[in-house]
């Protein structure tokens, strides 16, 4: 009998280095792209990087978020966690981003319904975790969420406001991540025969990025807007393209996860446990260098490569334990002061003063009446 995959479903469980290794890979790829993304029109190689690693950035991050999510009922503790770990950090870093833009000479904007730059992910994550307990109760969750993700492209109202489009489009991948966290697809991850298939899949992604990146319409990868009428298959067939994109993303993520070492790796595993902190902090570090023109000064491939290395190093620094401890009041702000203290054990079952009076009255009047008790 095969040993089941580790299930990171509770804080008391030992961290599985496999997931942390994957989180650092995804976070580092995201940071590198955001570091050099403003130069994409000048360097053809960046277009290849953008397309070739697309599935290993946001789609992988979405799936990993699902791995660490709970499909159980949304009790008070879960709702507090949503506020503590997602909603408040989203508001805090949205405000910090606006303040930084203002300090750099831009206009201060208070973002409410459309969070800036990378913070859309937190808004989507908030709704994914709210929806997951409902989704897991469906008869065919993956089918239903996929149909919704394809259909939402025909509704113009589902766009960037409240990250509605991305939330629904990526929901199948989030659910897939939750299933992986429950030990799904063990044979794929443990079979030796799947290894060459996984290698071929990752190489195919890089090959497509290198050879055909100029022909790939990036709007299909952003998942931010409704379908356009000028697609090759027309509006009637636009859903087919989205289905192929999502299926390719899921398959490529499974291939990469198959190749990522399952053992604890020096530095990488520890840094990967700070993937959320990396994601939150890196835009605040990159923005001043981009807006002041420092990144734009890179005009050779050697300097471009150096910038990409700096992106990896930035991810490593931001994921380090000391940085995580330093910014924890921002990434996990205390919320206990917002809530009433939890009731003492058995307090919920204790009789109320009114019920005590009714019980006393019932004892003194066999017919159950109490002529002296009035209700106001």
Short mmCIF file of C-alpha atoms in Angstrom, two decimals:
data_model
loop_
_atom_site.label_atom_id
_atom_site.label_comp_id
_atom_site.label_asym_id
_atom_site.label_seq_id
_atom_site.Cartn_x
_atom_site.Cartn_y
_atom_site.Cartn_z
CA UNK A 1 0.00 0.00 0.00
CA UNK A 2 1.38 3.40 -1.00
CA UNK A 3 2.14 5.99 1.61
CA UNK A 4 -0.27 8.94 1.20
CA UNK A 5 0.97 12.40 0.41
CA UNK A 6 1.37 14.79 3.34
CA UNK A 7 -1.73 16.87 3.95
CA UNK A 8 -0.99 20.42 5.17
CA UNK A 9 -4.47 20.94 6.61
CA UNK A 10 -3.67 22.31 10.03
CA UNK A 11 -1.13 24.47 11.79
CA UNK A 12 -0.05 21.64 14.06
CA UNK A 13 1.17 19.50 11.21
CA UNK A 14 4.84 19.44 10.29
CA UNK A 15 5.51 21.54 7.20
CA UNK A 16 6.06 19.53 4.05
CA UNK A 17 9.22 20.85 2.35
CA UNK A 18 7.87 19.82 -1.06
CA UNK A 19 5.20 22.51 -1.00
CA UNK A 20 7.63 25.10 0.36
CA UNK A 21 10.12 24.31 -2.40
CA UNK A 22 7.36 24.85 -4.95
CA UNK A 23 6.28 28.09 -3.33
CA UNK A 24 9.75 29.58 -3.55
CA UNK A 25 10.04 28.58 -7.22
CA UNK A 26 6.73 30.25 -8.00
CA UNK A 27 7.44 33.36 -5.92
CA UNK A 28 10.93 33.80 -7.38
CA UNK A 29 9.61 33.53 -10.95
CA UNK A 30 6.98 36.16 -10.17
CA UNK A 31 9.51 38.55 -8.62
CA UNK A 32 11.88 38.16 -11.56
CA UNK A 33 9.13 39.00 -14.05
CA UNK A 34 8.03 42.06 -12.08
CA UNK A 35 11.65 43.18 -11.81
CA UNK A 36 12.31 43.16 -15.55
CA UNK A 37 8.76 43.31 -16.92
CA UNK A 38 9.02 47.00 -17.87
CA UNK A 39 11.82 46.06 -20.30
CA UNK A 40 9.83 43.43 -22.17
CA UNK A 41 9.34 45.55 -25.29
CA UNK A 42 13.13 45.93 -25.62
CA UNK A 43 14.24 42.34 -25.08
CA UNK A 44 12.82 39.44 -27.02
CA UNK A 45 14.13 37.01 -24.41
CA UNK A 46 11.78 38.49 -21.82
CA UNK A 47 8.80 37.64 -23.99
CA UNK A 48 10.04 34.07 -24.08
CA UNK A 49 10.45 34.09 -20.30
CA UNK A 50 6.98 35.55 -19.80
CA UNK A 51 5.22 32.89 -21.88
CA UNK A 52 7.50 29.96 -21.05
CA UNK A 53 7.13 30.36 -17.29
CA UNK A 54 3.54 31.61 -17.15
CA UNK A 55 2.05 28.37 -15.79
CA UNK A 56 4.76 28.21 -13.12
CA UNK A 57 3.94 31.66 -11.76
CA UNK A 58 0.33 32.62 -11.02
CA UNK A 59 -1.33 29.26 -11.84
CA UNK A 60 1.16 27.44 -9.59
CA UNK A 61 0.66 30.05 -6.87
CA UNK A 62 -3.12 29.59 -7.11
CA UNK A 63 -2.83 25.82 -6.85
CA UNK A 64 -0.50 26.08 -3.87
CA UNK A 65 -2.95 28.44 -2.18
CA UNK A 66 -5.57 25.74 -2.60
CA UNK A 67 -3.24 23.15 -1.08
CA UNK A 68 -3.09 25.15 2.14
CA UNK A 69 -6.82 25.91 2.30
CA UNK A 70 -9.58 24.22 4.26
CA UNK A 71 -12.78 22.87 2.78
CA UNK A 72 -14.44 22.56 6.17
CA UNK A 73 -17.34 24.66 7.46
CA UNK A 74 -16.65 28.35 7.91
CA UNK A 75 -16.76 28.68 11.67
CA UNK A 76 -15.77 31.74 13.71
CA UNK A 77 -12.12 30.69 13.79
CA UNK A 78 -11.96 30.39 9.99
CA UNK A 79 -13.61 33.77 9.50
CA UNK A 80 -11.13 35.38 11.88
CA UNK A 81 -8.31 33.77 9.93
CA UNK A 82 -9.65 35.23 6.69
CA UNK A 83 -9.66 38.67 8.24
CA UNK A 84 -6.31 38.22 9.97
CA UNK A 85 -4.32 36.70 7.12
CA UNK A 86 -5.97 38.03 3.95
CA UNK A 87 -8.41 40.94 4.26
CA UNK A 88 -6.42 43.20 6.59
CA UNK A 89 -3.04 42.59 4.86
CA UNK A 90 -4.72 43.42 1.54
CA UNK A 91 -5.96 46.74 2.89
CA UNK A 92 -2.67 47.53 4.62
CA UNK A 93 -0.49 46.87 1.58
CA UNK A 94 -2.93 48.62 -0.73
CA UNK A 95 -2.56 51.72 1.43
CA UNK A 96 1.23 51.34 1.54
CA UNK A 97 1.33 51.04 -2.24
CA UNK A 98 -0.77 54.21 -2.64
CA UNK A 99 1.45 56.10 -0.21
CA UNK A 100 4.57 54.98 -2.05
CA UNK A 101 3.13 56.07 -5.41
CA UNK A 102 2.34 59.45 -3.87
CA UNK A 103 5.85 59.75 -2.40
CA UNK A 104 7.26 59.05 -5.86
CA UNK A 105 5.31 61.96 -7.33
CA UNK A 106 2.16 60.16 -8.40
CA UNK A 107 -1.45 60.64 -7.40
CA UNK A 108 -2.72 59.15 -4.17
CA UNK A 109 -5.55 56.71 -4.85
CA UNK A 110 -7.54 54.85 -2.25
CA UNK A 111 -8.13 51.41 -3.74
CA UNK A 112 -11.25 49.66 -2.51
CA UNK A 113 -12.88 47.57 -5.22
CA UNK A 114 -9.81 47.15 -7.43
CA UNK A 115 -6.59 46.57 -5.54
CA UNK A 116 -3.34 47.69 -7.19
CA UNK A 117 -0.83 45.57 -9.09
CA UNK A 118 -0.31 42.16 -7.47
CA UNK A 119 -2.84 42.58 -4.65
CA UNK A 120 -5.70 41.28 -6.79
CA UNK A 121 -4.51 37.85 -5.66
CA UNK A 122 -5.43 38.55 -2.05
CA UNK A 123 -8.93 39.65 -2.97
CA UNK A 124 -9.39 36.50 -5.05
CA UNK A 125 -7.90 34.36 -2.28
CA UNK A 126 -10.43 35.81 0.15
CA UNK A 127 -13.33 34.77 -2.09
CA UNK A 128 -11.77 31.40 -2.99
CA UNK A 129 -11.61 30.43 0.66
CA UNK A 130 -15.15 31.63 1.23
CA UNK A 131 -16.40 29.59 -1.73
CA UNK A 132 -14.37 26.41 -1.18
CA UNK A 133 -16.61 24.90 1.55
CA UNK A 134 -19.54 25.25 -0.84
CA UNK A 135 -17.65 23.98 -3.88
CA UNK A 136 -16.47 20.79 -2.19
CA UNK A 137 -20.08 19.83 -1.50
CA UNK A 138 -21.00 19.83 -5.19
CA UNK A 139 -21.49 16.52 -6.96
CA UNK A 140 -18.93 17.42 -9.64
CA UNK A 141 -16.88 20.35 -8.27
CA UNK A 142 -14.20 20.46 -10.96
CA UNK A 143 -16.75 20.31 -13.78
CA UNK A 144 -18.98 23.00 -12.27
CA UNK A 145 -16.14 25.41 -11.51
CA UNK A 146 -14.70 24.89 -14.99
CA UNK A 147 -18.04 25.61 -16.66
CA UNK A 148 -18.39 28.78 -14.58
CA UNK A 149 -14.85 29.89 -15.46
CA UNK A 150 -15.60 29.48 -19.16
CA UNK A 151 -19.04 31.09 -19.02
CA UNK A 152 -17.93 34.17 -17.09
CA UNK A 153 -16.01 35.32 -20.16
CA UNK A 154 -19.32 36.14 -21.82
CA UNK A 155 -20.39 38.51 -19.02
CA UNK A 156 -18.85 41.97 -19.34
CA UNK A 157 -19.72 42.87 -15.74
CA UNK A 158 -17.20 40.35 -14.44
CA UNK A 159 -13.95 42.23 -14.82
CA UNK A 160 -11.31 43.67 -12.53
CA UNK A 161 -13.71 45.06 -9.93
CA UNK A 162 -13.41 42.91 -6.80
CA UNK A 163 -11.15 40.69 -8.94
CA UNK A 164 -14.36 38.97 -10.06
CA UNK A 165 -13.10 37.58 -13.36
CA UNK A 166 -9.87 36.12 -12.01
CA UNK A 167 -11.62 34.70 -8.97
CA UNK A 168 -14.05 32.67 -11.04
CA UNK A 169 -11.63 31.79 -13.84
CA UNK A 170 -8.95 30.44 -11.50
CA UNK A 171 -11.39 28.67 -9.17
CA UNK A 172 -10.87 25.26 -10.89
CA UNK A 173 -7.12 25.51 -10.26
CA UNK A 174 -7.71 26.51 -6.65
CA UNK A 175 -9.98 23.50 -6.18
CA UNK A 176 -7.37 21.30 -7.88
CA UNK A 177 -4.83 22.53 -5.35
CA UNK A 178 -7.14 21.63 -2.49
CA UNK A 179 -7.53 18.12 -3.92
CA UNK A 180 -3.76 17.77 -4.18
CA UNK A 181 -3.50 18.78 -0.53
CA UNK A 182 -5.89 15.92 0.28
CA UNK A 183 -3.54 13.41 -1.37
CA UNK A 184 -5.04 13.27 -4.87
CA UNK A 185 -2.94 12.02 -7.85
CA UNK A 186 -0.52 10.06 -5.70
CA UNK A 187 0.33 7.72 -8.55
CA UNK A 188 1.41 10.61 -10.77
CA UNK A 189 3.73 12.10 -8.18
CA UNK A 190 5.29 8.79 -7.13
CA UNK A 191 5.45 6.78 -10.34
CA UNK A 192 8.80 6.57 -12.10
CA UNK A 193 7.05 6.43 -15.45
CA UNK A 194 5.64 9.94 -14.91
CA UNK A 195 9.10 11.48 -14.60
CA UNK A 196 9.97 11.62 -18.34
CA UNK A 197 6.47 12.92 -19.09
CA UNK A 198 6.97 15.71 -16.57
CA UNK A 199 10.35 16.62 -18.05
CA UNK A 200 8.82 16.72 -21.52
CA UNK A 201 5.99 18.95 -20.30
CA UNK A 202 8.28 21.52 -18.71
CA UNK A 203 10.57 21.54 -21.75
CA UNK A 204 7.55 21.97 -24.00
CA UNK A 205 6.51 25.06 -22.04
CA UNK A 206 9.96 26.60 -22.41
CA UNK A 207 10.05 25.68 -26.11
CA UNK A 208 6.70 27.32 -26.81
CA UNK A 209 7.86 30.40 -24.95
CA UNK A 210 11.10 30.59 -26.91
CA UNK A 211 9.76 29.90 -30.39
CA UNK A 212 6.22 31.26 -30.38
CA UNK A 213 6.00 33.87 -27.62
CA UNK A 214 5.40 36.63 -30.17
CA UNK A 215 2.31 34.82 -31.45
CA UNK A 216 0.73 34.26 -28.04
CA UNK A 217 -1.89 36.85 -27.09
CA UNK A 218 -1.08 37.76 -23.51
CA UNK A 219 -4.66 38.82 -22.77
CA UNK A 220 -5.63 35.13 -22.70
CA UNK A 221 -3.21 34.64 -19.82
CA UNK A 222 -4.29 37.61 -17.72
CA UNK A 223 -7.87 36.32 -17.12
CA UNK A 224 -8.92 39.88 -16.28
CA UNK A 225 -11.60 40.65 -18.86
CA UNK A 226 -14.45 39.22 -20.87
CA UNK A 227 -13.86 37.58 -24.25
CA UNK A 228 -13.22 39.78 -27.27
CA UNK A 229 -15.06 39.46 -30.57
CA UNK A 230 -11.84 39.61 -32.60
CA UNK A 231 -10.57 36.22 -31.45
CA UNK A 232 -9.66 33.67 -34.09
CA UNK A 233 -12.55 31.39 -33.14
CA UNK A 234 -15.00 34.25 -32.63
CA UNK A 235 -17.12 34.79 -29.56
CA UNK A 236 -18.78 31.41 -30.03
CA UNK A 237 -15.50 29.54 -29.72
CA UNK A 238 -13.68 31.79 -27.26
CA UNK A 239 -14.43 29.41 -24.41
CA UNK A 240 -12.39 26.72 -26.19
CA UNK A 241 -9.26 28.88 -26.01
CA UNK A 242 -9.75 29.56 -22.31
CA UNK A 243 -10.34 25.86 -21.66
CA UNK A 244 -7.10 24.98 -23.45
CA UNK A 245 -5.21 27.65 -21.49
CA UNK A 246 -6.52 26.41 -18.13
CA UNK A 247 -5.95 22.76 -19.00
CA UNK A 248 -2.41 23.53 -20.15
CA UNK A 249 -1.72 25.45 -16.95
CA UNK A 250 -2.96 22.58 -14.78
CA UNK A 251 -0.97 19.99 -16.73
CA UNK A 252 2.23 22.04 -16.66
CA UNK A 253 1.93 22.70 -12.93
CA UNK A 254 1.55 18.97 -12.32
CA UNK A 255 4.66 18.39 -14.42
CA UNK A 256 6.70 20.93 -12.48
CA UNK A 257 5.52 19.59 -9.12
CA UNK A 258 6.62 16.13 -10.22
CA UNK A 259 10.14 17.48 -10.80
CA UNK A 260 10.47 19.58 -7.66
CA UNK A 261 12.41 17.69 -4.96
CA UNK A 262 10.28 16.42 -2.10
CA UNK A 263 13.09 16.54 0.44
CA UNK A 264 14.09 19.58 2.43
CA UNK A 265 16.50 21.75 0.42
CA UNK A 266 19.01 24.05 2.12
CA UNK A 267 17.71 27.65 2.12
CA UNK A 268 15.01 26.98 -0.50
CA UNK A 269 12.56 25.20 1.81
CA UNK A 270 12.93 27.80 4.56
CA UNK A 271 12.54 30.67 2.10
CA UNK A 272 9.53 29.02 0.48
CA UNK A 273 7.64 29.06 3.76
CA UNK A 274 7.71 32.84 3.38
CA UNK A 275 6.17 32.81 -0.09
CA UNK A 276 3.24 34.95 1.03
CA UNK A 277 5.57 37.59 2.47
CA UNK A 278 7.61 37.61 -0.74
CA UNK A 279 4.47 38.18 -2.76
CA UNK A 280 3.29 41.05 -0.56
CA UNK A 281 6.57 42.93 -0.18
CA UNK A 282 8.29 42.72 -3.55
CA UNK A 283 6.17 45.35 -5.38
CA UNK A 284 7.03 47.92 -2.71
CA UNK A 285 10.74 47.27 -3.27
CA UNK A 286 10.63 47.18 -7.07
CA UNK A 287 8.40 50.21 -7.63
CA UNK A 288 10.92 52.95 -6.67
CA UNK A 289 13.64 51.46 -8.86
CA UNK A 290 11.24 51.22 -11.78
CA UNK A 291 9.71 54.68 -11.40
CA UNK A 292 13.08 56.38 -10.89
CA UNK A 293 14.37 54.85 -14.12
CA UNK A 294 17.06 52.65 -12.60
CA UNK A 295 15.70 49.45 -14.16
CA UNK A 296 15.34 51.12 -17.57
CA UNK A 297 19.10 51.77 -17.64
CA UNK A 298 19.78 48.10 -18.36
CA UNK A 299 20.71 48.15 -22.04
CA UNK A 300 22.71 44.94 -22.51
CA UNK A 301 21.84 41.30 -22.09
CA UNK A 302 24.44 41.01 -19.35
CA UNK A 303 22.76 43.79 -17.39
CA UNK A 304 19.38 42.18 -18.03
CA UNK A 305 20.66 38.88 -16.66
CA UNK A 306 22.06 40.72 -13.64
CA UNK A 307 18.62 42.25 -13.01
CA UNK A 308 17.02 38.81 -13.15
CA UNK A 309 19.56 37.51 -10.64
CA UNK A 310 18.72 40.49 -8.44
CA UNK A 311 15.07 39.43 -8.65
CA UNK A 312 15.93 35.98 -7.32
CA UNK A 313 18.06 37.48 -4.55
CA UNK A 314 15.25 39.87 -3.66
CA UNK A 315 12.86 36.94 -3.31
CA UNK A 316 15.38 35.18 -1.08
CA UNK A 317 15.83 38.21 1.18
CA UNK A 318 12.10 38.88 1.50
CA UNK A 319 11.42 35.23 2.31
CA UNK A 320 14.08 35.07 5.02
CA UNK A 321 12.92 34.43 8.60
CA UNK A 322 14.17 37.75 9.94
CA UNK A 323 12.26 39.76 7.33
CA UNK A 324 9.12 37.73 8.01
CA UNK A 325 9.41 38.45 11.72
CA UNK A 326 10.04 42.14 11.05
CA UNK A 327 6.93 42.65 8.90
CA UNK A 328 4.63 40.22 10.69
CA UNK A 329 2.54 43.07 12.18
CA UNK A 330 1.73 44.01 8.57
CA UNK A 331 1.36 40.58 7.00
CA UNK A 332 -0.53 39.10 9.96
CA UNK A 333 -1.90 42.03 11.93
CA UNK A 334 -3.45 41.28 15.33
CA UNK A 335 -7.24 41.18 15.24
CA UNK A 336 -8.17 39.96 18.73
CA UNK A 337 -9.03 43.51 19.75
CA UNK A 338 -11.77 43.55 17.10
CA UNK A 339 -13.69 40.63 18.55
CA UNK A 340 -15.40 39.82 21.79
CA UNK A 341 -13.51 37.26 23.89
CA UNK A 342 -14.60 33.67 23.30
CA UNK A 343 -17.31 32.35 25.57
CA UNK A 344 -16.25 30.16 28.48
CA UNK A 345 -16.69 26.40 27.98
CA UNK A 346 -20.30 25.44 28.50
CA UNK A 347 -21.47 29.06 28.48
CA UNK A 348 -23.40 28.51 25.28
CA UNK A 349 -25.44 25.78 27.00
CA UNK A 350 -26.05 27.71 30.21
CA UNK A 351 -29.69 28.81 30.71
CA UNK A 352 -30.44 32.48 30.20
CA UNK A 353 -32.00 34.59 33.00
CA UNK A 354 -35.33 34.53 31.16
CA UNK A 355 -35.33 30.74 30.88
CA UNK A 356 -34.57 30.49 34.60
CA UNK A 357 -37.58 32.66 35.38
CA UNK A 358 -39.78 30.60 33.10
CA UNK A 359 -38.57 27.39 34.72
CA UNK A 360 -39.28 28.78 38.19
CA UNK A 361 -42.71 29.95 37.10
CA UNK A 362 -43.55 26.59 35.55
CA UNK A 363 -42.67 24.88 38.82
CA UNK A 364 -45.00 27.16 40.81
CA UNK A 365 -47.89 26.87 38.31
CA UNK A 366 -48.59 23.29 37.20
CA UNK A 367 -50.53 24.48 34.14
CA UNK A 368 -47.36 26.21 32.90
CA UNK A 369 -48.76 29.72 33.22
CA UNK A 370 -47.21 32.65 35.02
CA UNK A 371 -49.68 35.43 35.60
CA UNK A 372 -47.04 37.73 37.02
CA UNK A 373 -44.56 37.48 34.10
CA UNK A 374 -44.89 40.22 31.52
CA UNK A 375 -42.96 40.69 28.26
CA UNK A 376 -41.77 44.10 27.25
#
